[in-house]
PDB file of C-alpha atoms in Angstrom:
ATOM      1  CA  VAL A   1       0.000   0.078   0.080  1.00 44.00           C
ATOM      2  CA  LEU A   2       2.744   2.264   0.933  1.00 44.00           C
ATOM      3  CA  MET A   3       4.465   1.825  -2.502  1.00 41.00           C
ATOM      4  CA  LYS A   4       1.521   2.370  -4.451  1.00 41.00           C
ATOM      5  CA  LYS A   5       0.850   5.580  -2.587  1.00 43.00           C
ATOM      6  CA  ALA A   6       4.452   6.732  -3.168  1.00 45.00           C
ATOM      7  CA  THR A   7       3.893   5.866  -6.931  1.00 46.00           C
ATOM      8  CA  ILE A   8       0.895   7.958  -7.253  1.00 46.00           C
ATOM      9  CA  LEU A   9       2.691  10.753  -5.429  1.00 49.00           C
ATOM     10  CA  ALA A  10       5.658  10.661  -7.823  1.00 55.00           C
ATOM     11  CA  ARG A  11       3.328  10.428 -10.685  1.00 61.00           C
ATOM     12  CA  LYS A  12       1.495  13.652  -9.601  1.00 67.00           C
ATOM     13  CA  GLU A  13       4.782  15.279  -8.971  1.00 66.00           C
ATOM     14  CA  GLY A  14       5.874  14.296 -12.019  1.00 63.00           C
ATOM     15  CA  ARG A  15       3.023  15.594 -13.757  1.00 68.00           C
ATOM     16  CA  GLU A  16       3.352  18.995 -11.781  1.00 71.00           C
ATOM     17  CA  LEU A  17       6.805  19.485 -12.802  1.00 65.00           C
ATOM     18  CA  VAL A  18       6.134  18.831 -16.430  1.00 65.00           C
ATOM     19  CA  ARG A  19       3.108  21.450 -16.230  1.00 70.00           C
ATOM     20  CA  ALA A  20       5.429  23.862 -14.536  1.00 70.00           C
ATOM     21  CA  MET A  21       8.214  23.592 -17.215  1.00 63.00           C
ATOM     22  CA  LEU A  22       5.668  24.051 -19.927  1.00 63.00           C
ATOM     23  CA  ALA A  23       4.340  27.250 -18.184  1.00 68.00           C
ATOM     24  CA  ILE A  24       7.643  28.920 -18.427  1.00 64.00           C
ATOM     25  CA  LYS A  25       7.410  31.334 -21.248  1.00 62.00           C
ATOM     26  CA  GLY A  26       9.323  34.705 -22.002  1.00 60.00           C
ATOM     27  CA  GLY A  27       6.669  37.637 -22.312  1.00 65.00           C
ATOM     28  CA  GLY A  28       4.019  35.105 -22.541  1.00 64.00           C
ATOM     29  CA  GLN A  29       5.386  33.274 -25.812  1.00 73.00           C
ATOM     30  CA  TRP A  30       7.839  30.762 -26.321  1.00 75.00           C
ATOM     31  CA  PRO A  31      11.023  32.269 -27.942  1.00 79.00           C
ATOM     32  CA  THR A  32      11.969  31.089 -31.442  1.00 86.00           C
ATOM     33  CA  LEU A  33      15.389  29.160 -32.133  1.00 89.00           C
ATOM     34  CA  GLU A  34      16.323  32.216 -33.903  1.00 88.00           C
ATOM     35  CA  THR A  35      15.982  34.428 -30.989  1.00 88.00           C
ATOM     36  CA  CYS A  36      18.011  32.412 -28.626  1.00 88.00           C
ATOM     37  CA  LEU A  37      21.194  32.519 -31.015  1.00 92.00           C
ATOM     38  CA  PRO A  38      23.925  35.275 -30.246  1.00 91.00           C
ATOM     39  CA  PRO A  39      24.193  37.509 -33.293  1.00 92.00           C
ATOM     40  CA  GLY A  40      27.587  36.819 -35.340  1.00 93.00           C
ATOM     41  CA  SER A  41      28.019  33.393 -33.388  1.00 93.00           C
ATOM     42  CA  LEU A  42      28.948  29.996 -34.794  1.00 92.00           C
ATOM     43  CA  LEU A  43      25.495  28.835 -33.830  1.00 93.00           C
ATOM     44  CA  GLU A  44      23.886  31.582 -35.958  1.00 94.00           C
ATOM     45  CA  GLN A  45      25.941  30.673 -38.929  1.00 94.00           C
ATOM     46  CA  ILE A  46      25.093  27.015 -38.902  1.00 94.00           C
ATOM     47  CA  TYR A  47      21.352  28.139 -38.705  1.00 95.00           C
ATOM     48  CA  ASN A  48      21.489  30.368 -41.428  1.00 95.00           C
ATOM     49  CA  VAL A  49      23.362  28.182 -43.745  1.00 94.00           C
ATOM     50  CA  PHE A  50      21.001  25.223 -43.022  1.00 94.00           C
ATOM     51  CA  LEU A  51      18.068  27.299 -43.371  1.00 94.00           C
ATOM     52  CA  ALA A  52      18.856  29.054 -46.846  1.00 95.00           C
ATOM     53  CA  THR A  53      20.498  25.342 -48.294  1.00 94.00           C
ATOM     54  CA  THR A  54      18.082  22.767 -46.780  1.00 93.00           C
ATOM     55  CA  ASP A  55      14.688  22.026 -45.623  1.00 92.00           C
ATOM     56  CA  ILE A  56      16.090  19.985 -42.395  1.00 93.00           C
ATOM     57  CA  PRO A  57      14.215  21.563 -39.135  1.00 91.00           C
ATOM     58  CA  SER A  58      17.118  24.357 -37.517  1.00 91.00           C
ATOM     59  CA  GLU A  59      16.976  22.756 -34.286  1.00 92.00           C
ATOM     60  CA  ILE A  60      18.765  19.467 -35.487  1.00 93.00           C
ATOM     61  CA  PRO A  61      22.213  21.122 -36.933  1.00 94.00           C
ATOM     62  CA  VAL A  62      22.031  23.911 -34.037  1.00 94.00           C
ATOM     63  CA  PHE A  63      21.766  21.229 -31.355  1.00 94.00           C
ATOM     64  CA  ALA A  64      24.513  19.041 -33.130  1.00 93.00           C
ATOM     65  CA  ALA A  65      26.810  21.693 -33.336  1.00 94.00           C
ATOM     66  CA  LEU A  66      25.952  23.054 -29.564  1.00 94.00           C
ATOM     67  CA  HIS A  67      26.821  19.350 -28.250  1.00 95.00           C
ATOM     68  CA  TYR A  68      30.131  19.252 -30.429  1.00 93.00           C
ATOM     69  CA  ILE A  69      31.019  22.501 -28.939  1.00 92.00           C
ATOM     70  CA  SER A  70      30.352  21.451 -25.336  1.00 94.00           C
ATOM     71  CA  ALA A  71      32.368  18.032 -25.978  1.00 95.00           C
ATOM     72  CA  LEU A  72      35.286  19.999 -27.153  1.00 93.00           C
ATOM     73  CA  LEU A  73      35.118  22.629 -24.059  1.00 94.00           C
ATOM     74  CA  LEU A  74      34.603  19.497 -21.767  1.00 95.00           C
ATOM     75  CA  GLN A  75      37.855  17.869 -22.881  1.00 95.00           C
ATOM     76  CA  ARG A  76      39.722  21.002 -22.331  1.00 94.00           C
ATOM     77  CA  ASP A  77      38.541  21.180 -18.772  1.00 94.00           C
ATOM     78  CA  VAL A  78      36.611  24.309 -19.313  1.00 94.00           C
ATOM     79  CA  VAL A  79      34.141  24.873 -16.453  1.00 92.00           C
ATOM     80  CA  ILE A  80      31.579  27.469 -15.735  1.00 87.00           C
ATOM     81  CA  GLU A  81      31.891  29.190 -11.866  1.00 88.00           C
ATOM     82  CA  PHE A  82      29.145  30.293 -10.158  1.00 81.00           C
ATOM     83  CA  ALA A  83      27.892  30.485  -6.682  1.00 82.00           C
ATOM     84  CA  ASP A  84      31.390  29.271  -5.177  1.00 85.00           C
ATOM     85  CA  ASP A  85      30.918  26.060  -7.250  1.00 88.00           C
ATOM     86  CA  THR A  86      31.814  24.788 -10.865  1.00 88.00           C
ATOM     87  CA  THR A  87      29.838  22.916 -13.323  1.00 90.00           C
ATOM     88  CA  ARG A  88      31.000  21.158 -16.496  1.00 93.00           C
ATOM     89  CA  PRO A  89      29.575  21.662 -20.158  1.00 93.00           C
ATOM     90  CA  ASP A  90      28.422  17.771 -20.321  1.00 95.00           C
ATOM     91  CA  ILE A  91      24.890  18.383 -21.619  1.00 94.00           C
ATOM     92  CA  TRP A  92      22.902  15.666 -22.594  1.00 94.00           C
ATOM     93  CA  SER A  93      19.784  16.008 -25.124  1.00 93.00           C
ATOM     94  CA  VAL A  94      17.733  13.520 -27.259  1.00 91.00           C
ATOM     95  CA  CYS A  95      16.502  15.000 -30.571  1.00 90.00           C
ATOM     96  CA  LEU A  96      12.983  13.902 -31.636  1.00 90.00           C
ATOM     97  CA  ALA A  97      12.059  14.171 -35.360  1.00 87.00           C
ATOM     98  CA  GLU A  98      10.370  11.907 -37.729  1.00 86.00           C
ATOM     99  CA  SER A  99      12.373   9.539 -40.257  1.00 84.00           C
ATOM    100  CA  GLY A 100      13.574  11.596 -43.160  1.00 85.00           C
ATOM    101  CA  ALA A 101      13.776  14.725 -41.499  1.00 87.00           C
ATOM    102  CA  GLY A 102      17.913  14.904 -41.906  1.00 89.00           C
ATOM    103  CA  LYS A 103      18.916  14.049 -38.399  1.00 88.00           C
ATOM    104  CA  THR A 104      21.825  11.586 -39.630  1.00 88.00           C
ATOM    105  CA  TYR A 105      22.668  13.996 -42.653  1.00 91.00           C
ATOM    106  CA  ALA A 106      22.720  17.321 -40.277  1.00 91.00           C
ATOM    107  CA  GLN A 107      25.012  15.347 -37.724  1.00 88.00           C
ATOM    108  CA  ASN A 108      27.215  14.325 -40.420  1.00 88.00           C
ATOM    109  CA  LYS A 109      27.788  17.659 -41.877  1.00 89.00           C
ATOM    110  CA  ILE A 110      28.532  19.447 -38.368  1.00 90.00           C
ATOM    111  CA  LYS A 111      30.701  16.449 -37.414  1.00 87.00           C
ATOM    112  CA  ARG A 112      33.015  17.030 -40.477  1.00 87.00           C
ATOM    113  CA  ALA A 113      32.857  20.788 -39.868  1.00 86.00           C
ATOM    114  CA  LEU A 114      33.625  20.683 -36.128  1.00 81.00           C
ATOM    115  CA  ASN A 115      35.465  17.797 -35.372  1.00 70.00           C
ATOM    116  CA  ALA A 116      38.615  19.313 -34.182  1.00 69.00           C
ATOM    117  CA  ASN A 117      40.161  15.975 -32.705  1.00 82.00           C
ATOM    118  CA  ILE A 118      37.059  15.481 -30.488  1.00 91.00           C
ATOM    119  CA  LEU A 119      37.375  12.363 -28.377  1.00 93.00           C
ATOM    120  CA  MET A 120      34.416  10.351 -29.264  1.00 94.00           C
ATOM    121  CA  PHE A 121      32.703   7.841 -27.080  1.00 95.00           C
ATOM    122  CA  GLY A 122      32.489   4.038 -28.728  1.00 91.00           C
ATOM    123  CA  GLU A 123      29.467   1.845 -29.040  1.00 93.00           C
ATOM    124  CA  PHE A 124      29.074  -0.777 -26.455  1.00 94.00           C
ATOM    125  CA  SER A 125      26.946  -3.907 -26.032  1.00 93.00           C
ATOM    126  CA  SER A 126      26.925  -4.457 -22.187  1.00 94.00           C
ATOM    127  CA  SER A 127      27.428  -2.668 -18.969  1.00 95.00           C
ATOM    128  CA  ALA A 128      31.010  -3.953 -18.513  1.00 93.00           C
ATOM    129  CA  MET A 129      31.789  -2.528 -21.978  1.00 94.00           C
ATOM    130  CA  PHE A 130      30.431   0.840 -21.116  1.00 96.00           C
ATOM    131  CA  VAL A 131      32.494   1.360 -17.920  1.00 96.00           C
ATOM    132  CA  GLU A 132      35.713  -0.003 -19.918  1.00 94.00           C
ATOM    133  CA  ASN A 133      35.099   2.376 -22.913  1.00 95.00           C
ATOM    134  CA  LEU A 134      34.384   5.064 -20.144  1.00 96.00           C
ATOM    135  CA  SER A 135      37.838   4.416 -18.762  1.00 95.00           C
ATOM    136  CA  MET A 136      39.454   5.130 -22.286  1.00 95.00           C
ATOM    137  CA  SER A 137      37.288   7.814 -23.362  1.00 96.00           C
ATOM    138  CA  ASN A 138      35.906   9.919 -20.321  1.00 97.00           C
ATOM    139  CA  CYS A 139      34.840  13.054 -21.331  1.00 96.00           C
ATOM    140  CA  GLY A 140      33.707  11.637 -24.575  1.00 96.00           C
ATOM    141  CA  PHE A 141      30.971  12.667 -26.916  1.00 96.00           C
ATOM    142  CA  TRP A 142      28.250   9.823 -27.628  1.00 96.00           C
ATOM    143  CA  ALA A 143      26.411  10.397 -30.835  1.00 93.00           C
ATOM    144  CA  LYS A 144      23.462   7.967 -30.348  1.00 92.00           C
ATOM    145  CA  ASP A 145      20.947   7.044 -33.238  1.00 90.00           C
ATOM    146  CA  GLU A 146      17.897   5.244 -32.454  1.00 90.00           C
ATOM    147  CA  PHE A 147      18.241   6.410 -28.624  1.00 91.00           C
ATOM    148  CA  ALA A 148      14.552   5.270 -27.837  1.00 90.00           C
ATOM    149  CA  GLN A 149      15.598   1.741 -28.686  1.00 91.00           C
ATOM    150  CA  PHE A 150      18.742   2.033 -26.241  1.00 92.00           C
ATOM    151  CA  LEU A 151      16.452   3.360 -23.530  1.00 90.00           C
ATOM    152  CA  LYS A 152      14.101   0.191 -23.940  1.00 90.00           C
ATOM    153  CA  ALA A 153      17.335  -1.973 -24.069  1.00 92.00           C
ATOM    154  CA  LEU A 154      18.206  -0.554 -20.588  1.00 89.00           C
ATOM    155  CA  GLU A 155      15.191  -1.854 -19.084  1.00 87.00           C
ATOM    156  CA  THR A 156      14.735  -5.336 -20.813  1.00 89.00           C
ATOM    157  CA  GLN A 157      18.428  -6.467 -21.676  1.00 92.00           C
ATOM    158  CA  ASN A 158      20.359  -8.291 -18.655  1.00 93.00           C
ATOM    159  CA  HIS A 159      23.595  -7.291 -20.002  1.00 93.00           C
ATOM    160  CA  LEU A 160      22.535  -3.730 -20.090  1.00 94.00           C
ATOM    161  CA  LEU A 161      20.843  -3.392 -16.672  1.00 91.00           C
ATOM    162  CA  GLU A 162      23.694  -1.776 -14.719  1.00 95.00           C
ATOM    163  CA  THR A 163      24.337   0.727 -17.214  1.00 95.00           C
ATOM    164  CA  LYS A 164      21.486   3.082 -16.030  1.00 92.00           C
ATOM    165  CA  GLY A 165      23.156   3.127 -12.838  1.00 93.00           C
ATOM    166  CA  TYR A 166      26.436   3.993 -14.446  1.00 95.00           C
ATOM    167  CA  LEU A 167      24.904   6.598 -16.657  1.00 95.00           C
ATOM    168  CA  MET A 168      23.148   8.259 -13.206  1.00 92.00           C
ATOM    169  CA  GLN A 169      26.826   8.124 -11.669  1.00 94.00           C
ATOM    170  CA  CYS A 170      28.339   9.696 -14.768  1.00 94.00           C
ATOM    171  CA  TYR A 171      25.788  12.196 -14.829  1.00 92.00           C
ATOM    172  CA  ASP A 172      26.413  13.216 -11.179  1.00 92.00           C
ATOM    173  CA  GLY A 173      30.305  12.615 -11.744  1.00 93.00           C
ATOM    174  CA  GLU A 174      30.568  10.355  -9.034  1.00 95.00           C
ATOM    175  CA  GLU A 175      33.524   7.702  -9.133  1.00 96.00           C
ATOM    176  CA  ILE A 176      32.405   4.702 -11.016  1.00 96.00           C
ATOM    177  CA  THR A 177      34.313   1.422  -9.977  1.00 95.00           C
ATOM    178  CA  ARG A 178      33.631  -2.351 -11.837  1.00 93.00           C
ATOM    179  CA  ALA A 179      35.647  -5.415 -11.022  1.00 88.00           C
ATOM    180  CA  THR A 180      36.234  -7.681 -14.003  1.00 78.00           C
ATOM    181  CA  ILE A 181      38.329 -11.326 -14.193  1.00 77.00           C
ATOM    182  CA  ARG A 182      40.996  -9.032 -15.557  1.00 80.00           C
ATOM    183  CA  ALA A 183      41.036  -5.961 -13.399  1.00 85.00           C
ATOM    184  CA  THR A 184      39.323  -3.528 -11.416  1.00 92.00           C
ATOM    185  CA  ILE A 185      38.625  -0.400 -13.609  1.00 94.00           C
ATOM    186  CA  THR A 186      37.981   2.794 -11.716  1.00 95.00           C
ATOM    187  CA  VAL A 187      36.883   6.123 -13.534  1.00 96.00           C
ATOM    188  CA  LYS A 188      37.337   9.252 -11.480  1.00 95.00           C
ATOM    189  CA  LYS A 189      35.065  12.398 -11.991  1.00 95.00           C
ATOM    190  CA  PRO A 190      33.246  10.735 -15.141  1.00 97.00           C
ATOM    191  CA  ALA A 191      31.599  12.747 -17.708  1.00 96.00           C
ATOM    192  CA  LEU A 192      29.914  12.630 -21.257  1.00 97.00           C
ATOM    193  CA  VAL A 193      28.335  14.971 -23.705  1.00 97.00           C
ATOM    194  CA  ILE A 194      25.246  12.709 -25.073  1.00 96.00           C
ATOM    195  CA  PHE A 195      23.460  13.603 -28.189  1.00 95.00           C
ATOM    196  CA  GLY A 196      20.839  11.073 -29.154  1.00 93.00           C
ATOM    197  CA  SER A 197      18.414  11.051 -31.955  1.00 91.00           C
ATOM    198  CA  THR A 198      15.246   9.154 -32.318  1.00 90.00           C
ATOM    199  CA  VAL A 199      12.048   9.091 -34.268  1.00 88.00           C
ATOM    200  CA  PHE A 200       9.079  11.338 -32.584  1.00 83.00           C
ATOM    201  CA  SER A 201       6.292   8.884 -33.169  1.00 82.00           C
ATOM    202  CA  THR A 202       7.550   5.849 -31.440  1.00 81.00           C
ATOM    203  CA  ILE A 203       9.502   7.119 -28.472  1.00 83.00           C
ATOM    204  CA  LYS A 204       6.098   6.577 -26.504  1.00 82.00           C
ATOM    205  CA  ASP A 205       6.651   2.825 -27.104  1.00 84.00           C
ATOM    206  CA  ASN A 206      10.357   2.514 -25.760  1.00 85.00           C
ATOM    207  CA  ILE A 207      10.132   4.452 -22.631  1.00 82.00           C
ATOM    208  CA  THR A 208       8.022   3.669 -19.421  1.00 81.00           C
ATOM    209  CA  GLN A 209       6.464   5.855 -17.018  1.00 80.00           C
ATOM    210  CA  GLU A 210       8.788   4.643 -14.273  1.00 80.00           C
ATOM    211  CA  MET A 211      11.798   5.623 -16.298  1.00 79.00           C
ATOM    212  CA  LEU A 212      10.448   9.342 -16.350  1.00 77.00           C
ATOM    213  CA  LEU A 213       9.670   9.276 -12.651  1.00 80.00           C
ATOM    214  CA  ASP A 214      12.311   7.219 -11.101  1.00 76.00           C
ATOM    215  CA  GLY A 215      15.379  10.037 -11.241  1.00 76.00           C
ATOM    216  CA  PHE A 216      16.868   9.095 -14.383  1.00 78.00           C
ATOM    217  CA  ALA A 217      14.946  11.243 -17.059  1.00 76.00           C
TER     218      ALA A 217
END
């Protein structure tokens, strides 16, 4: 009974949080992407080029570029100082767009233009491999297509179940340790920049309500 009440409360708080986030509007209106870009900046230039030469939604190349830039800053130990504390530019985003919207095309173009020796985070097929990759590519940039399918696998594939916890530790910058047959791997101050992309119409079929309310989201 207590677990059921806690679940109901979490769902209620989750809905209230979403409503509060959706209610935040500057001057009563949602700002457009164009008004959020600093004039003369690299992001504005990318926005203008894709707007003039393609029919790809501008958010895709702009946010792809933002993540490449963040990865470059992260790997150069750039931090933001505020309130006697610091934060790293390890941003995580998931781009939702229908098939054929140009997600892969835009990312490939941005990658060729901005890939200034950026350390990339490689693919993995198990929780153990995730930690191993992280030990070799800490502060790397992980560009992941079909991200919703990956989220579903976190909940359903036994060899990936521990990855969810590792990702939460990575987000918080908490030390990650995993013992293997060969050795004990320790990753201090883990961080990743993640830019996932997935089809908008099917994401609801690949994530659970619990995943949105248990702290992972």
